[in-house]
Amino acid sequence: MLLSTGLAEKLYGMLQKFNKGFQIKLLLMNLISRLIGIHELILLNFYPYLQKYIRPHQIDVTKILLCAAQATHEHVPPDTMALLIKEILNNFVSERNSPEGIAVGINAIREICARCPLAMDSDYLNDLAQYKKFKNKNVTEAAKSIINLFREINPKMLKRRFKIRPTEAVKELSERNFEYGALNAKSYIPGTEVLPINPSTTNADDDKIVEDEKAKDSDGWIDVSHSEDEVYFDEDDEKEEKEDEKEEKEDEK
């Protein structure tokens, strides 16, 4: 972890001083974001640096948004990620932008929230949910995807008309503690409710089934007894007899 943090900090220092080509700078951004996301590093200065390039007319802006999503994880302070989401909202998700830009912005926010749900504000979320009725299909699909995401991870943030009927999973989410750094440990192993309460009874039942199958197999076979008078012929014996008959006929001739 310390080696990864040191490497990410060195690469970020190189990124700040690098001025020879944007494509190489973009590769550095991608590498740093992967290090942060995979190893869950804390490099808070990296996110404000990305905000400078989050503009609709920026070259390869989708790759920069991808770097922002890759560098997101649940241990990043929500306030830091909230500023990044606000930047995307202001620059992409507005009526003055094209439908393609709005869809890109909503999808980028969804990816960030999937990794850090606490970064989203309920007011911003319900504003994004309003795009469900937008005229463009890509925008409506993006809005539906972020609604479905929060139905799964934190349905409390949605307004009533965007919620679904409460299920066992939703009830479990309502009891979850959505605070930064909170540990949501479970007192049970998920899936154990379908296991039998008394495993010894199931073992006995399995043994009984095996015995019944063996009995059925034994009933299906019929023992045939052979009498002493029965004679069995072999194919080789038949061939020898035919050859002997041929020789006898030739001798007679």
PDB file of C-alpha atoms in Angstrom:
ATOM      1  CA  MET A   1       0.000   0.000   0.000  1.00  0.00           C
ATOM      2  CA  LEU A   2       2.800   2.429   0.892  1.00  0.00           C
ATOM      3  CA  LEU A   3       4.642   1.604  -2.325  1.00  0.00           C
ATOM      4  CA  SER A   4       1.490   2.209  -4.360  1.00  0.00           C
ATOM      5  CA  THR A   5       0.845   5.511  -2.598  1.00  0.00           C
ATOM      6  CA  GLY A   6       4.414   6.655  -3.173  1.00  0.00           C
ATOM      7  CA  LEU A   7       4.258   5.664  -6.830  1.00  0.00           C
ATOM      8  CA  ALA A   8       0.952   7.482  -7.344  1.00  0.00           C
ATOM      9  CA  GLU A   9       2.312  10.632  -5.706  1.00  0.00           C
ATOM     10  CA  LYS A  10       5.450  10.560  -7.878  1.00  0.00           C
ATOM     11  CA  LEU A  11       3.386  10.086 -11.024  1.00  0.00           C
ATOM     12  CA  TYR A  12       1.099  12.929 -10.012  1.00  0.00           C
ATOM     13  CA  GLY A  13       4.137  15.162  -9.504  1.00  0.00           C
ATOM     14  CA  MET A  14       5.300  14.259 -13.021  1.00  0.00           C
ATOM     15  CA  LEU A  15       1.815  14.973 -14.355  1.00  0.00           C
ATOM     16  CA  GLN A  16       1.788  18.481 -12.930  1.00  0.00           C
ATOM     17  CA  LYS A  17       5.144  19.342 -14.508  1.00  0.00           C
ATOM     18  CA  PHE A  18       4.549  17.610 -17.841  1.00  0.00           C
ATOM     19  CA  ASN A  19       3.915  19.941 -20.798  1.00  0.00           C
ATOM     20  CA  LYS A  20       5.089  18.030 -23.881  1.00  0.00           C
ATOM     21  CA  GLY A  21       1.880  16.468 -25.166  1.00  0.00           C
ATOM     22  CA  PHE A  22      -1.695  16.044 -24.025  1.00  0.00           C
ATOM     23  CA  GLN A  23      -1.957  12.406 -25.119  1.00  0.00           C
ATOM     24  CA  ILE A  24       0.954  11.396 -22.887  1.00  0.00           C
ATOM     25  CA  LYS A  25      -0.558  13.442 -20.086  1.00  0.00           C
ATOM     26  CA  LEU A  26      -3.796  11.538 -20.609  1.00  0.00           C
ATOM     27  CA  LEU A  27      -1.925   8.246 -20.278  1.00  0.00           C
ATOM     28  CA  LEU A  28      -0.486   9.434 -16.970  1.00  0.00           C
ATOM     29  CA  MET A  29      -3.977  10.384 -15.778  1.00  0.00           C
ATOM     30  CA  ASN A  30      -5.231   6.929 -16.693  1.00  0.00           C
ATOM     31  CA  LEU A  31      -2.372   5.192 -14.880  1.00  0.00           C
ATOM     32  CA  ILE A  32      -2.783   7.288 -11.729  1.00  0.00           C
ATOM     33  CA  SER A  33      -6.544   6.764 -11.681  1.00  0.00           C
ATOM     34  CA  ARG A  34      -6.108   3.000 -11.995  1.00  0.00           C
ATOM     35  CA  LEU A  35      -3.627   2.946  -9.125  1.00  0.00           C
ATOM     36  CA  ILE A  36      -5.991   4.961  -6.946  1.00  0.00           C
ATOM     37  CA  GLY A  37      -9.029   2.841  -7.797  1.00  0.00           C
ATOM     38  CA  ILE A  38      -7.469  -0.618  -7.588  1.00  0.00           C
ATOM     39  CA  HIS A  39      -5.467  -0.005  -4.401  1.00  0.00           C
ATOM     40  CA  GLU A  40      -8.031   2.434  -2.902  1.00  0.00           C
ATOM     41  CA  LEU A  41      -5.450   5.161  -2.380  1.00  0.00           C
ATOM     42  CA  ILE A  42      -6.151   8.642  -1.054  1.00  0.00           C
ATOM     43  CA  LEU A  43      -4.744  11.310  -3.370  1.00  0.00           C
ATOM     44  CA  LEU A  44      -7.073  14.254  -2.886  1.00  0.00           C
ATOM     45  CA  ASN A  45      -5.187  16.678  -5.135  1.00  0.00           C
ATOM     46  CA  PHE A  46      -5.845  14.497  -8.165  1.00  0.00           C
ATOM     47  CA  TYR A  47      -9.585  15.248  -8.328  1.00  0.00           C
ATOM     48  CA  PRO A  48      -9.331  19.063  -8.530  1.00  0.00           C
ATOM     49  CA  TYR A  49      -6.714  18.546 -11.229  1.00  0.00           C
ATOM     50  CA  LEU A  50      -9.215  16.533 -13.280  1.00  0.00           C
ATOM     51  CA  GLN A  51     -11.879  19.193 -12.826  1.00  0.00           C
ATOM     52  CA  LYS A  52      -9.861  21.618 -14.953  1.00  0.00           C
ATOM     53  CA  TYR A  53     -10.329  19.356 -17.981  1.00  0.00           C
ATOM     54  CA  ILE A  54     -13.992  18.466 -17.491  1.00  0.00           C
ATOM     55  CA  ARG A  55     -15.399  20.661 -20.256  1.00  0.00           C
ATOM     56  CA  PRO A  56     -17.732  19.670 -23.110  1.00  0.00           C
ATOM     57  CA  HIS A  57     -15.303  20.900 -25.778  1.00  0.00           C
ATOM     58  CA  GLN A  58     -12.191  19.363 -24.211  1.00  0.00           C
ATOM     59  CA  ILE A  59     -10.298  16.868 -26.370  1.00  0.00           C
ATOM     60  CA  ASP A  60     -10.947  13.278 -25.214  1.00  0.00           C
ATOM     61  CA  VAL A  61     -13.205  14.491 -22.433  1.00  0.00           C
ATOM     62  CA  THR A  62     -14.843  11.058 -22.197  1.00  0.00           C
ATOM     63  CA  LYS A  63     -11.459   9.544 -21.312  1.00  0.00           C
ATOM     64  CA  ILE A  64     -10.994  12.163 -18.601  1.00  0.00           C
ATOM     65  CA  LEU A  65     -14.422  11.319 -17.195  1.00  0.00           C
ATOM     66  CA  LEU A  66     -13.395   7.674 -17.260  1.00  0.00           C
ATOM     67  CA  CYS A  67     -10.287   8.553 -15.242  1.00  0.00           C
ATOM     68  CA  ALA A  68     -12.494  10.333 -12.717  1.00  0.00           C
ATOM     69  CA  ALA A  69     -14.681   7.246 -12.353  1.00  0.00           C
ATOM     70  CA  GLN A  70     -11.688   4.903 -12.103  1.00  0.00           C
ATOM     71  CA  ALA A  71     -10.152   6.992  -9.328  1.00  0.00           C
ATOM     72  CA  THR A  72     -13.328   6.817  -7.240  1.00  0.00           C
ATOM     73  CA  HIS A  73     -13.806   4.443  -4.325  1.00  0.00           C
ATOM     74  CA  GLU A  74     -15.750   4.408  -1.079  1.00  0.00           C
ATOM     75  CA  HIS A  75     -12.832   5.647   1.042  1.00  0.00           C
ATOM     76  CA  VAL A  76     -12.561   8.970  -0.780  1.00  0.00           C
ATOM     77  CA  PRO A  77     -14.233  11.737   1.283  1.00  0.00           C
ATOM     78  CA  PRO A  78     -17.714  12.405  -0.138  1.00  0.00           C
ATOM     79  CA  ASP A  79     -17.136  16.175  -0.111  1.00  0.00           C
ATOM     80  CA  THR A  80     -14.273  15.793  -2.568  1.00  0.00           C
ATOM     81  CA  MET A  81     -16.335  13.681  -4.948  1.00  0.00           C
ATOM     82  CA  ALA A  82     -19.364  15.963  -4.544  1.00  0.00           C
ATOM     83  CA  LEU A  83     -17.341  18.836  -6.025  1.00  0.00           C
ATOM     84  CA  LEU A  84     -16.443  16.652  -8.992  1.00  0.00           C
ATOM     85  CA  ILE A  85     -20.085  15.691  -9.534  1.00  0.00           C
ATOM     86  CA  LYS A  86     -21.125  19.335  -9.316  1.00  0.00           C
ATOM     87  CA  GLU A  87     -18.559  20.205 -11.981  1.00  0.00           C
ATOM     88  CA  ILE A  88     -19.965  17.550 -14.301  1.00  0.00           C
ATOM     89  CA  LEU A  89     -23.514  18.739 -13.656  1.00  0.00           C
ATOM     90  CA  ASN A  90     -22.694  22.357 -14.424  1.00  0.00           C
ATOM     91  CA  ASN A  91     -20.751  21.616 -17.599  1.00  0.00           C
ATOM     92  CA  PHE A  92     -22.679  18.708 -19.093  1.00  0.00           C
ATOM     93  CA  VAL A  93     -26.129  18.192 -17.606  1.00  0.00           C
ATOM     94  CA  SER A  94     -27.959  21.328 -18.647  1.00  0.00           C
ATOM     95  CA  GLU A  95     -30.436  22.266 -21.350  1.00  0.00           C
ATOM     96  CA  ARG A  96     -27.897  24.401 -23.197  1.00  0.00           C
ATOM     97  CA  ASN A  97     -25.849  21.296 -24.005  1.00  0.00           C
ATOM     98  CA  SER A  98     -26.557  18.706 -26.666  1.00  0.00           C
ATOM     99  CA  PRO A  99     -28.434  15.502 -25.752  1.00  0.00           C
ATOM    100  CA  GLU A 100     -25.235  13.508 -26.300  1.00  0.00           C
ATOM    101  CA  GLY A 101     -23.397  15.695 -23.795  1.00  0.00           C
ATOM    102  CA  ILE A 102     -26.192  15.344 -21.238  1.00  0.00           C
ATOM    103  CA  ALA A 103     -26.175  11.554 -21.602  1.00  0.00           C
ATOM    104  CA  VAL A 104     -22.388  11.443 -21.196  1.00  0.00           C
ATOM    105  CA  GLY A 105     -22.598  13.571 -18.058  1.00  0.00           C
ATOM    106  CA  ILE A 106     -25.333  11.469 -16.440  1.00  0.00           C
ATOM    107  CA  ASN A 107     -23.515   8.220 -17.239  1.00  0.00           C
ATOM    108  CA  ALA A 108     -20.285   9.583 -15.769  1.00  0.00           C
ATOM    109  CA  ILE A 109     -22.089  10.602 -12.577  1.00  0.00           C
ATOM    110  CA  ARG A 110     -23.682   7.160 -12.358  1.00  0.00           C
ATOM    111  CA  GLU A 111     -20.285   5.449 -12.557  1.00  0.00           C
ATOM    112  CA  ILE A 112     -18.894   7.710  -9.838  1.00  0.00           C
ATOM    113  CA  CYS A 113     -21.901   7.118  -7.587  1.00  0.00           C
ATOM    114  CA  ALA A 114     -21.685   3.359  -8.101  1.00  0.00           C
ATOM    115  CA  ARG A 115     -18.245   3.495  -6.471  1.00  0.00           C
ATOM    116  CA  CYS A 116     -18.979   6.244  -3.943  1.00  0.00           C
ATOM    117  CA  PRO A 117     -22.746   6.581  -3.288  1.00  0.00           C
ATOM    118  CA  LEU A 118     -22.290   9.183  -0.549  1.00  0.00           C
ATOM    119  CA  ALA A 119     -20.979  11.675  -3.095  1.00  0.00           C
ATOM    120  CA  MET A 120     -24.489  12.248  -4.465  1.00  0.00           C
ATOM    121  CA  ASP A 121     -26.843  14.834  -3.024  1.00  0.00           C
ATOM    122  CA  SER A 122     -30.560  13.997  -2.944  1.00  0.00           C
ATOM    123  CA  ASP A 123     -31.509  17.245  -4.711  1.00  0.00           C
ATOM    124  CA  TYR A 124     -29.047  16.599  -7.519  1.00  0.00           C
ATOM    125  CA  LEU A 125     -30.258  13.018  -7.809  1.00  0.00           C
ATOM    126  CA  ASN A 126     -33.907  13.939  -8.173  1.00  0.00           C
ATOM    127  CA  ASP A 127     -33.004  16.631 -10.702  1.00  0.00           C
ATOM    128  CA  LEU A 128     -31.243  13.977 -12.761  1.00  0.00           C
ATOM    129  CA  ALA A 129     -34.237  11.676 -12.397  1.00  0.00           C
ATOM    130  CA  GLN A 130     -36.384  14.314 -14.116  1.00  0.00           C
ATOM    131  CA  TYR A 131     -34.504  13.606 -17.349  1.00  0.00           C
ATOM    132  CA  LYS A 132     -36.392  10.320 -17.484  1.00  0.00           C
ATOM    133  CA  LYS A 133     -39.029  12.173 -19.540  1.00  0.00           C
ATOM    134  CA  PHE A 134     -36.519  13.855 -21.851  1.00  0.00           C
ATOM    135  CA  LYS A 135     -37.203  13.652 -25.574  1.00  0.00           C
ATOM    136  CA  ASN A 136     -33.880  12.030 -26.442  1.00  0.00           C
ATOM    137  CA  LYS A 137     -33.676   8.256 -25.929  1.00  0.00           C
ATOM    138  CA  ASN A 138     -30.022   8.242 -24.804  1.00  0.00           C
ATOM    139  CA  VAL A 139     -30.771  10.795 -22.100  1.00  0.00           C
ATOM    140  CA  THR A 140     -33.831   8.914 -20.843  1.00  0.00           C
ATOM    141  CA  GLU A 141     -31.876   5.645 -20.690  1.00  0.00           C
ATOM    142  CA  ALA A 142     -29.086   7.354 -18.748  1.00  0.00           C
ATOM    143  CA  ALA A 143     -31.611   8.822 -16.300  1.00  0.00           C
ATOM    144  CA  LYS A 144     -33.283   5.436 -15.822  1.00  0.00           C
ATOM    145  CA  SER A 145     -29.918   3.815 -15.157  1.00  0.00           C
ATOM    146  CA  ILE A 146     -29.056   6.210 -12.339  1.00  0.00           C
ATOM    147  CA  ILE A 147     -32.549   5.785 -10.854  1.00  0.00           C
ATOM    148  CA  ASN A 148     -32.135   2.001 -10.902  1.00  0.00           C
ATOM    149  CA  LEU A 149     -28.712   2.341  -9.315  1.00  0.00           C
ATOM    150  CA  PHE A 150     -30.052   4.228  -6.311  1.00  0.00           C
ATOM    151  CA  ARG A 151     -33.013   1.887  -6.038  1.00  0.00           C
ATOM    152  CA  GLU A 152     -30.416  -0.779  -5.318  1.00  0.00           C
ATOM    153  CA  ILE A 153     -27.906   1.079  -3.154  1.00  0.00           C
ATOM    154  CA  ASN A 154     -29.857   3.840  -1.360  1.00  0.00           C
ATOM    155  CA  PRO A 155     -33.569   4.171  -2.213  1.00  0.00           C
ATOM    156  CA  LYS A 156     -34.083   6.728   0.574  1.00  0.00           C
ATOM    157  CA  MET A 157     -32.584   9.446  -1.611  1.00  0.00           C
ATOM    158  CA  LEU A 158     -35.223   9.066  -4.306  1.00  0.00           C
ATOM    159  CA  LYS A 159     -38.568  10.783  -4.256  1.00  0.00           C
ATOM    160  CA  ARG A 160     -41.613   8.629  -3.793  1.00  0.00           C
ATOM    161  CA  ARG A 161     -42.606   8.510  -7.461  1.00  0.00           C
ATOM    162  CA  PHE A 162     -39.211   7.093  -8.430  1.00  0.00           C
ATOM    163  CA  LYS A 163     -39.210   4.347  -5.811  1.00  0.00           C
ATOM    164  CA  ILE A 164     -40.424   0.782  -6.229  1.00  0.00           C
ATOM    165  CA  ARG A 165     -42.461  -1.436  -3.954  1.00  0.00           C
ATOM    166  CA  PRO A 166     -40.488  -2.376  -0.855  1.00  0.00           C
ATOM    167  CA  THR A 167     -38.953  -5.832  -0.902  1.00  0.00           C
ATOM    168  CA  GLU A 168     -36.766  -7.676   1.578  1.00  0.00           C
ATOM    169  CA  ALA A 169     -33.672  -6.244  -0.085  1.00  0.00           C
ATOM    170  CA  VAL A 170     -35.065  -2.702   0.093  1.00  0.00           C
ATOM    171  CA  LYS A 171     -35.938  -3.153   3.760  1.00  0.00           C
ATOM    172  CA  GLU A 172     -32.403  -4.310   4.437  1.00  0.00           C
ATOM    173  CA  LEU A 173     -31.023  -1.231   2.669  1.00  0.00           C
ATOM    174  CA  SER A 174     -33.257   1.046   4.728  1.00  0.00           C
ATOM    175  CA  GLU A 175     -31.594  -0.290   7.875  1.00  0.00           C
ATOM    176  CA  ARG A 176     -28.095   0.261   6.504  1.00  0.00           C
ATOM    177  CA  ASN A 177     -25.951   3.037   7.937  1.00  0.00           C
ATOM    178  CA  PHE A 178     -25.061   5.422   5.094  1.00  0.00           C
ATOM    179  CA  GLU A 179     -22.321   7.434   6.735  1.00  0.00           C
ATOM    180  CA  TYR A 180     -18.747   7.964   5.664  1.00  0.00           C
ATOM    181  CA  GLY A 181     -16.513   5.349   7.246  1.00  0.00           C
ATOM    182  CA  ALA A 182     -19.413   3.380   8.722  1.00  0.00           C
ATOM    183  CA  LEU A 183     -18.989  -0.388   8.885  1.00  0.00           C
ATOM    184  CA  ASN A 184     -22.080  -2.288   7.783  1.00  0.00           C
ATOM    185  CA  ALA A 185     -21.227  -5.697   9.176  1.00  0.00           C
ATOM    186  CA  LYS A 186     -23.828  -8.450   8.994  1.00  0.00           C
ATOM    187  CA  SER A 187     -24.618 -10.765  11.864  1.00  0.00           C
ATOM    188  CA  TYR A 188     -25.423 -13.630   9.501  1.00  0.00           C
ATOM    189  CA  ILE A 189     -24.182 -15.224   6.318  1.00  0.00           C
ATOM    190  CA  PRO A 190     -26.377 -14.283   3.341  1.00  0.00           C
ATOM    191  CA  GLY A 191     -28.000 -17.340   1.790  1.00  0.00           C
ATOM    192  CA  THR A 192     -28.005 -19.512   4.903  1.00  0.00           C
ATOM    193  CA  GLU A 193     -31.767 -19.159   5.251  1.00  0.00           C
ATOM    194  CA  VAL A 194     -32.257 -21.686   2.445  1.00  0.00           C
ATOM    195  CA  LEU A 195     -30.128 -24.328   4.153  1.00  0.00           C
ATOM    196  CA  PRO A 196     -31.845 -27.060   6.231  1.00  0.00           C
ATOM    197  CA  ILE A 197     -32.078 -26.496   9.964  1.00  0.00           C
ATOM    198  CA  ASN A 198     -31.135 -30.099  10.873  1.00  0.00           C
ATOM    199  CA  PRO A 199     -28.588 -31.469   8.389  1.00  0.00           C
ATOM    200  CA  SER A 200     -28.681 -34.988   9.926  1.00  0.00           C
ATOM    201  CA  THR A 201     -32.257 -35.500   8.738  1.00  0.00           C
ATOM    202  CA  THR A 202     -31.324 -34.584   5.192  1.00  0.00           C
ATOM    203  CA  ASN A 203     -28.428 -37.042   5.258  1.00  0.00           C
ATOM    204  CA  ALA A 204     -30.794 -39.797   6.384  1.00  0.00           C
ATOM    205  CA  ASP A 205     -33.219 -38.889   3.621  1.00  0.00           C
ATOM    206  CA  ASP A 206     -30.425 -38.982   1.059  1.00  0.00           C
ATOM    207  CA  ASP A 207     -29.340 -42.435   2.251  1.00  0.00           C
ATOM    208  CA  LYS A 208     -32.922 -43.649   1.993  1.00  0.00           C
ATOM    209  CA  ILE A 209     -33.200 -42.369  -1.569  1.00  0.00           C
ATOM    210  CA  VAL A 210     -29.985 -44.167  -2.529  1.00  0.00           C
ATOM    211  CA  GLU A 211     -31.232 -47.425  -1.005  1.00  0.00           C
ATOM    212  CA  ASP A 212     -34.553 -47.126  -2.848  1.00  0.00           C
ATOM    213  CA  GLU A 213     -32.741 -46.588  -6.133  1.00  0.00           C
ATOM    214  CA  LYS A 214     -30.585 -49.653  -5.519  1.00  0.00           C
ATOM    215  CA  ALA A 215     -33.690 -51.695  -4.751  1.00  0.00           C
ATOM    216  CA  LYS A 216     -35.322 -50.542  -7.980  1.00  0.00           C
ATOM    217  CA  ASP A 217     -32.217 -51.474  -9.940  1.00  0.00           C
ATOM    218  CA  SER A 218     -32.128 -54.927  -8.374  1.00  0.00           C
ATOM    219  CA  ASP A 219     -35.830 -55.443  -9.140  1.00  0.00           C
ATOM    220  CA  GLY A 220     -35.258 -54.577 -12.760  1.00  0.00           C
ATOM    221  CA  TRP A 221     -32.800 -57.442 -13.343  1.00  0.00           C
ATOM    222  CA  ILE A 222     -33.984 -61.053 -13.834  1.00  0.00           C
ATOM    223  CA  ASP A 223     -31.711 -63.952 -12.918  1.00  0.00           C
ATOM    224  CA  VAL A 224     -31.730 -66.612 -15.641  1.00  0.00           C
ATOM    225  CA  SER A 225     -30.737 -70.161 -14.694  1.00  0.00           C
ATOM    226  CA  HIS A 226     -29.156 -72.357 -17.339  1.00  0.00           C
ATOM    227  CA  SER A 227     -29.862 -76.073 -17.542  1.00  0.00           C
ATOM    228  CA  GLU A 228     -27.129 -78.628 -17.985  1.00  0.00           C
ATOM    229  CA  ASP A 229     -28.616 -79.822 -21.288  1.00  0.00           C
ATOM    230  CA  GLU A 230     -28.106 -76.506 -23.001  1.00  0.00           C
ATOM    231  CA  VAL A 231     -25.198 -76.450 -25.421  1.00  0.00           C
ATOM    232  CA  TYR A 232     -23.339 -73.293 -26.389  1.00  0.00           C
ATOM    233  CA  PHE A 233     -21.526 -72.945 -29.679  1.00  0.00           C
ATOM    234  CA  ASP A 234     -18.634 -70.734 -30.341  1.00  0.00           C
ATOM    235  CA  GLU A 235     -18.084 -69.023 -33.691  1.00  0.00           C
ATOM    236  CA  ASP A 236     -14.644 -70.603 -34.042  1.00  0.00           C
ATOM    237  CA  ASP A 237     -16.121 -74.065 -33.524  1.00  0.00           C
ATOM    238  CA  GLU A 238     -18.673 -73.458 -36.269  1.00  0.00           C
ATOM    239  CA  LYS A 239     -15.929 -72.402 -38.690  1.00  0.00           C
ATOM    240  CA  GLU A 240     -13.918 -75.539 -37.946  1.00  0.00           C
ATOM    241  CA  GLU A 241     -16.971 -77.752 -38.535  1.00  0.00           C
ATOM    242  CA  LYS A 242     -17.626 -76.128 -41.914  1.00  0.00           C
ATOM    243  CA  GLU A 243     -14.007 -76.626 -42.949  1.00  0.00           C
ATOM    244  CA  ASP A 244     -14.171 -80.300 -41.923  1.00  0.00           C
ATOM    245  CA  GLU A 245     -17.317 -80.787 -44.009  1.00  0.00           C
ATOM    246  CA  LYS A 246     -15.593 -79.251 -47.056  1.00  0.00           C
ATOM    247  CA  GLU A 247     -12.601 -81.563 -46.655  1.00  0.00           C
ATOM    248  CA  GLU A 248     -14.858 -84.644 -46.391  1.00  0.00           C
ATOM    249  CA  LYS A 249     -16.682 -83.694 -49.606  1.00  0.00           C
ATOM    250  CA  GLU A 250     -13.395 -83.230 -51.447  1.00  0.00           C
ATOM    251  CA  ASP A 251     -12.173 -86.646 -50.258  1.00  0.00           C
ATOM    252  CA  GLU A 252     -15.352 -88.301 -51.510  1.00  0.00           C
ATOM    253  CA  LYS A 253     -14.846 -86.764 -54.926  1.00  0.00           C
TER     254      LYS A 253
END
